[in-house]
PDB file of C-alpha atoms in Angstrom:
ATOM      1  CA  MET A   1       3.235  16.703 -11.901  1.00  0.00           C
ATOM      2  CA  ALA A   2       3.059  14.909  -8.406  1.00  0.00           C
ATOM      3  CA  GLN A   3       3.489  17.363  -6.195  1.00  0.00           C
ATOM      4  CA  LYS A   4       5.611  17.809  -2.897  1.00  0.00           C
ATOM      5  CA  GLU A   5       5.273  16.221  -0.001  1.00  0.00           C
ATOM      6  CA  GLU A   6       4.293  17.274   3.424  1.00  0.00           C
ATOM      7  CA  THR A   7       4.275  16.040   6.389  1.00  0.00           C
ATOM      8  CA  ALA A   8       0.543  16.049   8.290  1.00  0.00           C
ATOM      9  CA  ALA A   9       2.126  17.897  11.044  1.00  0.00           C
ATOM     10  CA  ALA A  10       2.188  21.261   8.598  1.00  0.00           C
ATOM     11  CA  ALA A  11      -0.989  20.717   6.722  1.00  0.00           C
ATOM     12  CA  ALA A  12      -4.656  20.569   7.784  1.00  0.00           C
ATOM     13  CA  PRO A  13      -5.652  17.194   9.766  1.00  0.00           C
ATOM     14  CA  THR A  14      -7.672  15.032   8.022  1.00  0.00           C
ATOM     15  CA  SER A  15      -9.526  11.537   8.668  1.00  0.00           C
ATOM     16  CA  GLN A  16      -8.765   7.980   7.150  1.00  0.00           C
ATOM     17  CA  ASP A  17     -10.943   8.684   4.648  1.00  0.00           C
ATOM     18  CA  GLY A  18     -10.083  12.414   3.530  1.00  0.00           C
ATOM     19  CA  GLU A  19     -12.045  14.646   6.152  1.00  0.00           C
ATOM     20  CA  ASP A  20     -11.363  17.922   5.545  1.00  0.00           C
ATOM     21  CA  LEU A  21     -11.427  18.615   9.852  1.00  0.00           C
ATOM     22  CA  ASP A  22     -10.969  22.128  10.016  1.00  0.00           C
ATOM     23  CA  ASN A  23     -15.331  22.312   8.415  1.00  0.00           C
ATOM     24  CA  LEU A  24     -16.062  20.673  11.572  1.00  0.00           C
ATOM     25  CA  GLU A  25     -17.355  22.936  13.926  1.00  0.00           C
ATOM     26  CA  ASP A  26     -18.167  20.416  16.357  1.00  0.00           C
ATOM     27  CA  PRO A  27     -14.805  20.209  19.289  1.00  0.00           C
ATOM     28  CA  LYS A  28     -15.570  16.953  20.756  1.00  0.00           C
ATOM     29  CA  LYS A  29     -16.212  15.548  16.717  1.00  0.00           C
ATOM     30  CA  LEU A  30     -13.009  17.217  15.823  1.00  0.00           C
ATOM     31  CA  LYS A  31     -10.722  15.735  19.065  1.00  0.00           C
ATOM     32  CA  GLU A  32     -11.993  12.026  18.313  1.00  0.00           C
ATOM     33  CA  LEU A  33     -11.279  12.396  14.534  1.00  0.00           C
ATOM     34  CA  VAL A  34      -7.639  13.748  15.207  1.00  0.00           C
ATOM     35  CA  GLU A  35      -6.854  12.338  18.715  1.00  0.00           C
ATOM     36  CA  LEU A  36      -5.237   8.486  17.720  1.00  0.00           C
ATOM     37  CA  PRO A  37      -7.178   5.380  18.927  1.00  0.00           C
ATOM     38  CA  PRO A  38      -5.500   2.690  20.180  1.00  0.00           C
ATOM     39  CA  PHE A  39      -3.420   0.653  17.110  1.00  0.00           C
ATOM     40  CA  GLU A  40      -4.428  -2.222  15.125  1.00  0.00           C
ATOM     41  CA  ILE A  41      -4.441  -3.836  12.539  1.00  0.00           C
ATOM     42  CA  VAL A  42      -7.264  -4.629  10.564  1.00  0.00           C
ATOM     43  CA  THR A  43      -8.099  -7.861   7.732  1.00  0.00           C
ATOM     44  CA  GLY A  44     -11.208  -7.944   5.374  1.00  0.00           C
ATOM     45  CA  GLU A  45     -11.437  -8.969   1.474  1.00  0.00           C
ATOM     46  CA  ARG A  46     -12.978  -5.788   0.136  1.00  0.00           C
ATOM     47  CA  LEU A  47     -11.687  -1.903   1.546  1.00  0.00           C
ATOM     48  CA  PRO A  48     -14.004   0.910   1.212  1.00  0.00           C
ATOM     49  CA  ALA A  49     -14.389   2.859  -2.083  1.00  0.00           C
ATOM     50  CA  ASN A  50     -13.258   6.268   0.265  1.00  0.00           C
ATOM     51  CA  PHE A  51     -10.351   4.972   1.635  1.00  0.00           C
ATOM     52  CA  PHE A  52      -9.309   3.470  -1.447  1.00  0.00           C
ATOM     53  CA  LYS A  53      -9.859   7.031  -3.160  1.00  0.00           C
ATOM     54  CA  PHE A  54      -8.235   8.807  -1.070  1.00  0.00           C
ATOM     55  CA  GLN A  55      -5.400   6.158   0.386  1.00  0.00           C
ATOM     56  CA  PHE A  56      -4.648   4.692  -2.824  1.00  0.00           C
ATOM     57  CA  ARG A  57      -4.433   8.085  -4.872  1.00  0.00           C
ATOM     58  CA  ASN A  58      -0.927   8.234  -6.220  1.00  0.00           C
ATOM     59  CA  VAL A  59      -0.232  11.804  -5.511  1.00  0.00           C
ATOM     60  CA  GLU A  60       2.906  13.248  -3.494  1.00  0.00           C
ATOM     61  CA  TYR A  61       2.047  15.612  -0.733  1.00  0.00           C
ATOM     62  CA  SER A  62       0.295  12.523   0.780  1.00  0.00           C
ATOM     63  CA  SER A  63      -0.882  14.476   3.916  1.00  0.00           C
ATOM     64  CA  GLY A  64      -3.481  12.828   6.422  1.00  0.00           C
ATOM     65  CA  ARG A  65      -2.341   9.387   4.507  1.00  0.00           C
ATOM     66  CA  ASN A  66      -1.259   7.960   7.985  1.00  0.00           C
ATOM     67  CA  LYS A  67      -2.063   4.480   6.780  1.00  0.00           C
ATOM     68  CA  THR A  68      -0.652   1.933   4.769  1.00  0.00           C
ATOM     69  CA  PHE A  69      -3.495  -0.023   3.219  1.00  0.00           C
ATOM     70  CA  LEU A  70      -1.732  -3.367   1.147  1.00  0.00           C
ATOM     71  CA  CYS A  71      -4.059  -5.816  -0.798  1.00  0.00           C
ATOM     72  CA  TYR A  72      -2.138  -9.219  -1.418  1.00  0.00           C
ATOM     73  CA  VAL A  73      -2.443 -11.674  -4.016  1.00  0.00           C
ATOM     74  CA  VAL A  74      -1.320 -15.098  -2.583  1.00  0.00           C
ATOM     75  CA  GLU A  75      -1.110 -18.182  -4.389  1.00  0.00           C
ATOM     76  CA  ALA A  76       0.651 -21.680  -2.996  1.00  0.00           C
ATOM     77  CA  GLN A  77       1.980 -23.738  -6.273  1.00  0.00           C
ATOM     78  CA  SER A  78       2.375 -27.986  -5.100  1.00  0.00           C
ATOM     79  CA  LYS A  79       4.527 -29.839  -6.362  1.00  0.00           C
ATOM     80  CA  GLY A  80       2.022 -31.404  -8.828  1.00  0.00           C
ATOM     81  CA  GLY A  81       1.677 -27.922 -10.769  1.00  0.00           C
ATOM     82  CA  GLN A  82      -2.274 -27.515  -7.874  1.00  0.00           C
ATOM     83  CA  VAL A  83      -2.669 -23.772  -7.365  1.00  0.00           C
ATOM     84  CA  GLN A  84      -3.954 -22.374  -4.034  1.00  0.00           C
ATOM     85  CA  ALA A  85      -5.190 -18.730  -4.376  1.00  0.00           C
ATOM     86  CA  SER A  86      -6.403 -16.264  -1.887  1.00  0.00           C
ATOM     87  CA  ARG A  87      -6.301 -12.459  -1.269  1.00  0.00           C
ATOM     88  CA  GLY A  88      -7.869  -9.847   1.302  1.00  0.00           C
ATOM     89  CA  TYR A  89      -6.017  -6.571   2.127  1.00  0.00           C
ATOM     90  CA  LEU A  90      -5.075  -5.546   5.438  1.00  0.00           C
ATOM     91  CA  GLU A  91      -4.521  -1.203   6.423  1.00  0.00           C
ATOM     92  CA  ASP A  92      -3.140  -0.244   9.336  1.00  0.00           C
ATOM     93  CA  GLU A  93      -2.453   2.458  11.184  1.00  0.00           C
ATOM     94  CA  HIS A  94      -0.418   5.088  13.635  1.00  0.00           C
ATOM     95  CA  ALA A  95       3.356   3.741  15.058  1.00  0.00           C
ATOM     96  CA  ALA A  96       3.003  -0.757  15.784  1.00  0.00           C
ATOM     97  CA  ALA A  97       3.148  -3.438  13.404  1.00  0.00           C
ATOM     98  CA  HIS A  98       2.750  -1.929   9.805  1.00  0.00           C
ATOM     99  CA  ALA A  99       1.063  -3.934   7.696  1.00  0.00           C
ATOM    100  CA  GLU A 100       3.774  -5.486   6.147  1.00  0.00           C
ATOM    101  CA  GLU A 101       5.185  -7.128   8.457  1.00  0.00           C
ATOM    102  CA  ALA A 102       1.753  -7.938  10.056  1.00  0.00           C
ATOM    103  CA  PHE A 103       1.186  -9.503   6.856  1.00  0.00           C
ATOM    104  CA  PHE A 104       3.725 -11.647   7.756  1.00  0.00           C
ATOM    105  CA  ASP A 105       2.847 -12.459  11.511  1.00  0.00           C
ATOM    106  CA  THR A 106      -1.105 -12.756  10.672  1.00  0.00           C
ATOM    107  CA  ILE A 107      -1.378 -13.463   7.345  1.00  0.00           C
ATOM    108  CA  MET A 108       1.473 -15.937   6.501  1.00  0.00           C
ATOM    109  CA  PRO A 109       3.335 -16.454  10.012  1.00  0.00           C
ATOM    110  CA  ALA A 110       4.569 -19.665   8.070  1.00  0.00           C
ATOM    111  CA  PHE A 111       5.017 -21.342   4.783  1.00  0.00           C
ATOM    112  CA  ASP A 112       4.717 -24.969   4.313  1.00  0.00           C
ATOM    113  CA  PRO A 113       8.716 -25.618   2.303  1.00  0.00           C
ATOM    114  CA  ALA A 114       6.699 -28.052   0.676  1.00  0.00           C
ATOM    115  CA  LEU A 115       5.279 -25.831  -1.868  1.00  0.00           C
ATOM    116  CA  ARG A 116       6.033 -22.220  -4.097  1.00  0.00           C
ATOM    117  CA  TYR A 117       4.760 -19.074  -2.881  1.00  0.00           C
ATOM    118  CA  LEU A 118       3.946 -16.573  -5.032  1.00  0.00           C
ATOM    119  CA  VAL A 119       2.301 -13.374  -3.575  1.00  0.00           C
ATOM    120  CA  THR A 120       1.770 -10.436  -4.951  1.00  0.00           C
ATOM    121  CA  TRP A 121       1.792  -7.243  -2.542  1.00  0.00           C
ATOM    122  CA  TYR A 122      -0.793  -4.064  -3.914  1.00  0.00           C
ATOM    123  CA  VAL A 123       0.270  -0.906  -1.652  1.00  0.00           C
ATOM    124  CA  SER A 124      -0.562   2.598  -0.831  1.00  0.00           C
ATOM    125  CA  SER A 125       2.832   2.828  -0.309  1.00  0.00           C
ATOM    126  CA  SER A 126       6.241   1.663  -0.527  1.00  0.00           C
ATOM    127  CA  PRO A 127       7.670   0.391   2.581  1.00  0.00           C
ATOM    128  CA  CYS A 128      10.048   1.978   5.291  1.00  0.00           C
ATOM    129  CA  ALA A 129      12.990   0.914   6.624  1.00  0.00           C
ATOM    130  CA  ALA A 130      12.062  -1.244   9.328  1.00  0.00           C
ATOM    131  CA  CYS A 131       9.212  -2.860   7.396  1.00  0.00           C
ATOM    132  CA  ALA A 132      11.745  -3.154   4.032  1.00  0.00           C
ATOM    133  CA  ASP A 133      14.201  -5.112   6.902  1.00  0.00           C
ATOM    134  CA  ARG A 134      11.481  -6.984   8.049  1.00  0.00           C
ATOM    135  CA  ILE A 135      11.124  -8.798   4.079  1.00  0.00           C
ATOM    136  CA  VAL A 136      14.526  -8.685   3.934  1.00  0.00           C
ATOM    137  CA  ARG A 137      14.539 -10.959   6.455  1.00  0.00           C
ATOM    138  CA  THR A 138      11.834 -13.133   4.469  1.00  0.00           C
ATOM    139  CA  LEU A 139      12.889 -13.693   1.386  1.00  0.00           C
ATOM    140  CA  LYS A 140      16.548 -14.471   3.031  1.00  0.00           C
ATOM    141  CA  LYS A 141      15.248 -17.400   4.137  1.00  0.00           C
ATOM    142  CA  THR A 142      12.369 -18.036   2.758  1.00  0.00           C
ATOM    143  CA  LYS A 143      13.348 -19.957  -0.825  1.00  0.00           C
ATOM    144  CA  ASN A 144      10.236 -20.999  -1.918  1.00  0.00           C
ATOM    145  CA  LEU A 145       8.756 -16.632  -1.990  1.00  0.00           C
ATOM    146  CA  ARG A 146       8.685 -14.512  -4.809  1.00  0.00           C
ATOM    147  CA  LEU A 147       7.545 -10.887  -4.020  1.00  0.00           C
ATOM    148  CA  LEU A 148       6.258  -9.037  -6.689  1.00  0.00           C
ATOM    149  CA  LEU A 149       5.861  -5.280  -4.653  1.00  0.00           C
ATOM    150  CA  LEU A 150       3.660  -2.709  -6.498  1.00  0.00           C
ATOM    151  CA  ALA A 151       3.668   0.216  -4.433  1.00  0.00           C
ATOM    152  CA  GLY A 152       1.226   3.428  -5.947  1.00  0.00           C
ATOM    153  CA  ARG A 153       3.468   6.262  -4.333  1.00  0.00           C
ATOM    154  CA  LEU A 154       7.304   5.936  -2.999  1.00  0.00           C
ATOM    155  CA  PHE A 155       7.130   7.091   0.638  1.00  0.00           C
ATOM    156  CA  MET A 156       9.906   9.765   1.872  1.00  0.00           C
ATOM    157  CA  TRP A 157      11.427   9.053  -1.656  1.00  0.00           C
ATOM    158  CA  GLU A 158      14.848  11.968  -0.965  1.00  0.00           C
ATOM    159  CA  GLU A 159      15.906  10.068   2.711  1.00  0.00           C
ATOM    160  CA  PRO A 160      18.824   7.851   2.207  1.00  0.00           C
ATOM    161  CA  GLU A 161      17.929   5.565   4.812  1.00  0.00           C
ATOM    162  CA  ILE A 162      15.033   4.487   2.486  1.00  0.00           C
ATOM    163  CA  GLN A 163      16.426   5.121  -0.370  1.00  0.00           C
ATOM    164  CA  ALA A 164      19.033   2.003   0.635  1.00  0.00           C
ATOM    165  CA  ALA A 165      15.992  -0.248   1.789  1.00  0.00           C
ATOM    166  CA  LEU A 166      14.685   0.077  -1.581  1.00  0.00           C
ATOM    167  CA  ARG A 167      17.912  -1.445  -3.239  1.00  0.00           C
ATOM    168  CA  LYS A 168      18.088  -3.796  -0.647  1.00  0.00           C
ATOM    169  CA  LEU A 169      14.585  -5.086  -1.413  1.00  0.00           C
ATOM    170  CA  LYS A 170      15.538  -5.233  -4.807  1.00  0.00           C
ATOM    171  CA  GLU A 171      18.555  -6.963  -4.051  1.00  0.00           C
ATOM    172  CA  ALA A 172      17.200  -9.491  -2.275  1.00  0.00           C
ATOM    173  CA  GLY A 173      14.866 -11.173  -5.126  1.00  0.00           C
ATOM    174  CA  CYS A 174      11.766  -7.852  -4.599  1.00  0.00           C
ATOM    175  CA  LYS A 175      10.550  -7.345  -7.726  1.00  0.00           C
ATOM    176  CA  LEU A 176       8.793  -3.625  -7.652  1.00  0.00           C
ATOM    177  CA  ARG A 177       7.278  -1.552  -9.464  1.00  0.00           C
ATOM    178  CA  ILE A 178       5.082   1.492  -9.303  1.00  0.00           C
ATOM    179  CA  MET A 179       1.070   0.686  -9.743  1.00  0.00           C
ATOM    180  CA  LYS A 180       0.016   2.144 -13.200  1.00  0.00           C
ATOM    181  CA  PRO A 181      -3.202   3.591 -13.745  1.00  0.00           C
ATOM    182  CA  GLN A 182      -4.048  -0.405 -14.623  1.00  0.00           C
ATOM    183  CA  ASP A 183      -2.738  -2.217 -12.098  1.00  0.00           C
ATOM    184  CA  PHE A 184      -4.900   1.133  -9.504  1.00  0.00           C
ATOM    185  CA  GLU A 185      -8.293  -0.360 -12.187  1.00  0.00           C
ATOM    186  CA  TYR A 186      -7.667  -3.946 -11.065  1.00  0.00           C
ATOM    187  CA  VAL A 187      -7.361  -3.226  -7.710  1.00  0.00           C
ATOM    188  CA  TRP A 188     -10.475  -1.441  -7.517  1.00  0.00           C
ATOM    189  CA  GLN A 189     -12.374  -4.079  -9.185  1.00  0.00           C
ATOM    190  CA  ASN A 190     -10.745  -7.417  -7.465  1.00  0.00           C
ATOM    191  CA  PHE A 191     -10.193  -5.217  -3.512  1.00  0.00           C
ATOM    192  CA  VAL A 192     -12.757  -2.883  -3.652  1.00  0.00           C
ATOM    193  CA  GLU A 193     -16.173  -2.494  -2.161  1.00  0.00           C
ATOM    194  CA  GLN A 194     -19.028  -2.437  -4.678  1.00  0.00           C
ATOM    195  CA  GLU A 195     -22.681  -1.314  -4.448  1.00  0.00           C
ATOM    196  CA  GLU A 196     -24.856  -4.303  -4.049  1.00  0.00           C
ATOM    197  CA  GLY A 197     -25.626  -6.251  -7.709  1.00  0.00           C
ATOM    198  CA  GLU A 198     -23.946  -3.154  -9.553  1.00  0.00           C
ATOM    199  CA  SER A 199     -19.934  -3.124 -10.346  1.00  0.00           C
ATOM    200  CA  LYS A 200     -19.219   1.029 -11.007  1.00  0.00           C
ATOM    201  CA  ALA A 201     -16.326   1.639 -13.452  1.00  0.00           C
ATOM    202  CA  PHE A 202     -12.989   2.733 -12.402  1.00  0.00           C
ATOM    203  CA  GLU A 203     -12.977   6.049 -12.709  1.00  0.00           C
ATOM    204  CA  PRO A 204      -9.450   7.756 -12.540  1.00  0.00           C
ATOM    205  CA  TRP A 205      -8.289  11.064 -11.283  1.00  0.00           C
ATOM    206  CA  GLU A 206      -6.512  13.566 -12.995  1.00  0.00           C
ATOM    207  CA  ASP A 207      -3.535  12.985 -13.128  1.00  0.00           C
ATOM    208  CA  ILE A 208      -2.885   9.577 -12.123  1.00  0.00           C
ATOM    209  CA  GLN A 209      -0.087   8.460 -15.545  1.00  0.00           C
ATOM    210  CA  GLU A 210       1.791  11.211 -15.005  1.00  0.00           C
ATOM    211  CA  ASN A 211       2.540  10.696 -11.470  1.00  0.00           C
ATOM    212  CA  PHE A 212       2.776   6.915 -12.225  1.00  0.00           C
ATOM    213  CA  LEU A 213       5.512   8.665 -14.552  1.00  0.00           C
ATOM    214  CA  TYR A 214       6.787  10.966 -11.975  1.00  0.00           C
ATOM    215  CA  TYR A 215       7.611   7.998  -8.926  1.00  0.00           C
ATOM    216  CA  ASP A 216       8.707   5.528 -12.144  1.00  0.00           C
ATOM    217  CA  GLU A 217      11.213   7.685 -12.542  1.00  0.00           C
ATOM    218  CA  LYS A 218      13.143   8.324  -8.558  1.00  0.00           C
ATOM    219  CA  LEU A 219      12.513   4.530  -8.277  1.00  0.00           C
ATOM    220  CA  ALA A 220      14.009   4.094 -11.790  1.00  0.00           C
ATOM    221  CA  ASP A 221      17.120   6.268 -10.410  1.00  0.00           C
ATOM    222  CA  ILE A 222      17.001   4.907  -6.981  1.00  0.00           C
ATOM    223  CA  LEU A 223      17.347   1.152  -7.838  1.00  0.00           C
ATOM    224  CA  LYS A 224      20.392   1.686 -10.693  1.00  0.00           C
TER     225      LYS A 224
END
């Protein structure tokens, strides 16, 4: 069963890849990792395996996961039926523009009205209220855009503001789903760095299916 979420302040600090900072003896190293650097958006084609294993893990106890990782697939279809596809990932941290906003600002700042867009997101956790609002506004003004959002975890799902934001996403036409074990495997195969000349099989973590069912039930209750 997924454990109850706690705030990062209540738990031991960790680095972005899950390293336990309490085990660090060097005060300078500890200070360097605990202090938040300037906000930045990182983009690329494949993310490091250790980031995936830590950030995408579908536990509810999400201490230390102060980023959102967003893997995307964009399919743009012309009237003639030709499809152009692209993929990549973004990561954010801290409190400025989040990955969802950055996608629309940097990856898809404009939409060609002559094309139909099918966009799929695999996100480590579901959007905050502000990002959900940005998605809703984009969907309402971009009639040729369809968005499928698959989330590894639900972000602060007990908060009424978050629940209302998720319902608004559904009403705006965004398809919301919790990532199944096979979705995590898809991300592993298509968005995670593999060792050169070798493709390592995805190894599901303990309770991956149980935690999927937990979050899937919570999302269904929120959206009904």
